[in-house]
Short mmCIF file of C-alpha atoms in Angstrom, two decimals:
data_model
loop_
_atom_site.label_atom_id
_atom_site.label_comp_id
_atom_site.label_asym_id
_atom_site.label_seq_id
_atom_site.Cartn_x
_atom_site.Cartn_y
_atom_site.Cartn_z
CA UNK A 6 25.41 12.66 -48.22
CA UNK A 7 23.53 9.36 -49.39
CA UNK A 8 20.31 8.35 -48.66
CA UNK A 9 21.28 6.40 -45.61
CA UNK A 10 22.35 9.50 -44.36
CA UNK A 11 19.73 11.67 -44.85
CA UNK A 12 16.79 12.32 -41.75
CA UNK A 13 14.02 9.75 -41.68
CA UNK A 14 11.19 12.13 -41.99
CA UNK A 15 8.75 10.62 -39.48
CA UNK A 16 6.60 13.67 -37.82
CA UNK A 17 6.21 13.96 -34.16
CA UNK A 18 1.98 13.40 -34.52
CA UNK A 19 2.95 10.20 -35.74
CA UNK A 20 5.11 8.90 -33.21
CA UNK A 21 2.57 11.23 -30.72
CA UNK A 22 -0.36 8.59 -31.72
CA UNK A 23 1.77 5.88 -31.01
CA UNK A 24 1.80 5.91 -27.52
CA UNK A 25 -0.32 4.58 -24.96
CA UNK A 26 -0.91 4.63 -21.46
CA UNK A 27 -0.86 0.49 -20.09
CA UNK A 28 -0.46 -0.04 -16.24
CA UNK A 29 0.54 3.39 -15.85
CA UNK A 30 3.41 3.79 -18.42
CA UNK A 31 3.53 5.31 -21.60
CA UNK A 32 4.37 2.55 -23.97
CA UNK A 33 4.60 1.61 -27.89
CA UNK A 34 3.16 -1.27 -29.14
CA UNK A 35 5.50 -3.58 -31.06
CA UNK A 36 3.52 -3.39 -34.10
CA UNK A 37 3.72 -0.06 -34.30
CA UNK A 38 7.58 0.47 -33.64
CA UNK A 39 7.82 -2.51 -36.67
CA UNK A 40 5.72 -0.31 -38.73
CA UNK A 41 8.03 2.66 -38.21
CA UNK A 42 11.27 0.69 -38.13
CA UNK A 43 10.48 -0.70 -42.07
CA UNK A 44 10.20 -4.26 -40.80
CA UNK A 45 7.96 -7.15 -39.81
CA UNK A 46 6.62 -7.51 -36.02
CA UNK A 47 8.18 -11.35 -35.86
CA UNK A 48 11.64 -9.93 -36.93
CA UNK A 49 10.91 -7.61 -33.98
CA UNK A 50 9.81 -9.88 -31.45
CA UNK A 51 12.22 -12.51 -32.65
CA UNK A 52 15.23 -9.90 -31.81
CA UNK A 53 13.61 -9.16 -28.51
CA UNK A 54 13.62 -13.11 -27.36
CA UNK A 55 16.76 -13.38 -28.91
CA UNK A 56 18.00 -10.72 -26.37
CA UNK A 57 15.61 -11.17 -23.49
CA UNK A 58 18.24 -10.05 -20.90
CA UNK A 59 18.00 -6.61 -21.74
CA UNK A 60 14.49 -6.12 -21.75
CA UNK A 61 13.50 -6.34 -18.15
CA UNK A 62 9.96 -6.06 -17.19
CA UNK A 63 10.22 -1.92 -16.98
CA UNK A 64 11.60 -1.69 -20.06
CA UNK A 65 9.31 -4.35 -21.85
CA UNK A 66 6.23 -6.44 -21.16
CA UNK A 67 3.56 -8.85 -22.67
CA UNK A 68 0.13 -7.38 -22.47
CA UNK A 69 -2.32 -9.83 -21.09
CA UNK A 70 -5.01 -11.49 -23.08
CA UNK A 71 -7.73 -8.76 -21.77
CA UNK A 72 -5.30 -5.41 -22.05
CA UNK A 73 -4.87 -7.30 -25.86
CA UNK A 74 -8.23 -7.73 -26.82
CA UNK A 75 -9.27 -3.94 -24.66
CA UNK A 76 -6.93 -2.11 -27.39
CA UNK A 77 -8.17 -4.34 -30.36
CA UNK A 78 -11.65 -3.18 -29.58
CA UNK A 79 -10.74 0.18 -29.28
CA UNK A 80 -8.62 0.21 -32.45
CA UNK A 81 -11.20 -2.13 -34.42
CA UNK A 82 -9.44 -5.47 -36.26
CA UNK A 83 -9.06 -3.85 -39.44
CA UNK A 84 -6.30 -1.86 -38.18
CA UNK A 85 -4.20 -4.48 -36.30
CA UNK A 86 -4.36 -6.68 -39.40
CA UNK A 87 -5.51 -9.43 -37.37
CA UNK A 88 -3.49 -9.77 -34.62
CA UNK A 89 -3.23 -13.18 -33.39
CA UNK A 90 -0.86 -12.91 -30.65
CA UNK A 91 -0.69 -10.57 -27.72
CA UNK A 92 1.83 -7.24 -28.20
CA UNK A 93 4.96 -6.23 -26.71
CA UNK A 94 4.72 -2.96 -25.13
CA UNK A 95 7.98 -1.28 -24.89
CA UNK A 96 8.60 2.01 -22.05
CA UNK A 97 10.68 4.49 -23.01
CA UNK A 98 13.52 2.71 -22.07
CA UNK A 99 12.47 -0.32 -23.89
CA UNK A 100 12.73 1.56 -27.00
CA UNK A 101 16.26 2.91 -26.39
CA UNK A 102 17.35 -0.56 -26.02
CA UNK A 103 15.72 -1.88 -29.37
CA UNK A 104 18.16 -0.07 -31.39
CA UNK A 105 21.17 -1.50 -29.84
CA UNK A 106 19.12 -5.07 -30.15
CA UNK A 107 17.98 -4.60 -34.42
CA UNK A 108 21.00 -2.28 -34.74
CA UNK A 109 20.00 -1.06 -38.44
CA UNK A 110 20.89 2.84 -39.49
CA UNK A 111 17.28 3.13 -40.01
CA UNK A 112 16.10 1.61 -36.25
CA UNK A 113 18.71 3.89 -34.74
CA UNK A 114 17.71 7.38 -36.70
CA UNK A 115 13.97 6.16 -36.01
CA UNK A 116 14.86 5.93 -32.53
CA UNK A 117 16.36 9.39 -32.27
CA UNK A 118 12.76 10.64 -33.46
CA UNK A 119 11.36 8.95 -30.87
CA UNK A 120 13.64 9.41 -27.68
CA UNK A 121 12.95 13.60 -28.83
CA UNK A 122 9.14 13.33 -28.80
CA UNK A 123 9.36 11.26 -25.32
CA UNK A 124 11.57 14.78 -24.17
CA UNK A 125 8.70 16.90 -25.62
CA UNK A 126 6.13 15.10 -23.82
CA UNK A 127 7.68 14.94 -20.53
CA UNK A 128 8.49 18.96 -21.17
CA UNK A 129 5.24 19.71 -21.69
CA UNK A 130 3.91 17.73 -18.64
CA UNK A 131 5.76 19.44 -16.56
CA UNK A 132 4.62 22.79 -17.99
CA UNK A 133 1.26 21.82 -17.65
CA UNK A 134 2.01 20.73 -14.16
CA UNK A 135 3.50 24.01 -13.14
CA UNK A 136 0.27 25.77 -15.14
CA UNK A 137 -1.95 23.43 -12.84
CA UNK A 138 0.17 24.75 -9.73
CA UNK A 139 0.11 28.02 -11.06
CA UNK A 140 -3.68 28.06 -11.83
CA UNK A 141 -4.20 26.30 -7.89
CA UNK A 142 -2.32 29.04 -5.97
CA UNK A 143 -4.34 31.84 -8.28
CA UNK A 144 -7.49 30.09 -7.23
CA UNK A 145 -6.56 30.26 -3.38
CA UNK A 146 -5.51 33.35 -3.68
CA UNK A 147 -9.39 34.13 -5.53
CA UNK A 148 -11.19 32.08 -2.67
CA UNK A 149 -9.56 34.26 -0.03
CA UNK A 150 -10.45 37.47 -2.20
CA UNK A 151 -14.07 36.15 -2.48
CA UNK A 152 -14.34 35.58 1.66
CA UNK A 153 -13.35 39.19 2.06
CA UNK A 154 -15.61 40.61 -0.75
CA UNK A 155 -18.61 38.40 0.61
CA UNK A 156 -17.81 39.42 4.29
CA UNK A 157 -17.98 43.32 3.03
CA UNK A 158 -21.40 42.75 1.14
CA UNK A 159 -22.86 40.78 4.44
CA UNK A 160 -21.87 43.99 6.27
CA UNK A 161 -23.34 46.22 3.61
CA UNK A 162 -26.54 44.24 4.14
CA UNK A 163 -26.82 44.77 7.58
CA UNK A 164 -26.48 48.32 7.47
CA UNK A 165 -28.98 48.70 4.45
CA UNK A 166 -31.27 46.11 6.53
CA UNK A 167 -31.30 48.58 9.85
CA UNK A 168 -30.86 51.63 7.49
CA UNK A 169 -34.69 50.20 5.73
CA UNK A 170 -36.23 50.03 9.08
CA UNK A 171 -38.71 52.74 9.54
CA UNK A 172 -36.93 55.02 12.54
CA UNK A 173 -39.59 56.60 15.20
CA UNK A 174 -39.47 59.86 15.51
CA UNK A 175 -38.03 62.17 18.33
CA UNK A 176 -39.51 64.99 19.52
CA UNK A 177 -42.84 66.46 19.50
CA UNK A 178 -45.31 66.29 16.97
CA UNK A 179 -47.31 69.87 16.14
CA UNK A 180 -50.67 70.13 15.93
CA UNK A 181 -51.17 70.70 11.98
CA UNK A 182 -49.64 66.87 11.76
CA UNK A 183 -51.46 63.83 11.67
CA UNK A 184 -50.61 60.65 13.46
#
């Protein structure tokens, strides 16, 4: 085997960190997929415009000036290197198709990596969902136990309440007793 062969050893956390949420899809920033493909964001972008057909707009967009400059705040300058042009965010989908577009050995092992991690996250979403579902229907289920065990302790209040009431007594009183 020769080194072209071998795994690219790129953890999950890494790729994990990479993705954001932007209008409601978890994307990856084209600087970052660069970064992790070994080459420069214009060689990336440049393949991307070179190929614009098959990116549609759910498989890539342009962030707008204000989703830019939200994530440069958040990230701080230093880190983006001084980005002077808005990203490329790339779906899941969007990713798939840039290794057919830069069609290197090391953009399509580096996009194996990341298709897997996508798979992990959408497994453990739907864990989590059915834990949420799970947890929900347990909850019910408590709520309805609570009614019952509130209902018995309103009853036992009532009888303690009427049992706390001093009773009159019946019959007749003898002579040795006071009133």
């Amino acid at each position: 085997m020769n080194e072209d062969d071998s795994p690219i050893e790129l953890p999950d956390a890494a790729v994990m960190e990479k993705i954001y949420v932007i209008r409601g899809k978890k994307v990856m920033l084209d600087h970052d997929l660069a970064k992790l493909y070994g080459i420069e964001t214009k060689q990336l972008k440049r393949a991307v415009r070179r190929n614009i057909d098959r990116f549609p707009e759910d498989f890539m967009f342009e962030l707008t000036t204000q989703e830019f400059n939200v994530l440069r705040s958040q990230f701080g300058t230093s880190s983006w290197g001084g980005a002077r042009y808005v990203s490329m965010a790339f779906t899941e989908h969007g990713v798939l198709m840039l290794s057919s577009v830069l069609n290197s050995e090391r953009a399509i092992k580096v996009n194996i990596q990341i298709m897997r991690v996508y798979v992990r996250i959408r497994e453990m979403l739907l864990t989590h969902k059915d834990l949420l579902q799970q947890m929900d229907s347990l909850d019910k289920k408590v709520a309805k136990q609570d009614e019952k065990i509130a209902l018995v302790f309103q009853y036992l209040k009532m009888f303690i309440d009427v049992q706390e009431k001093p009773m009159k007594r019946v019959g007749y009183k003898r002579k040795d007793e006071k009133e």
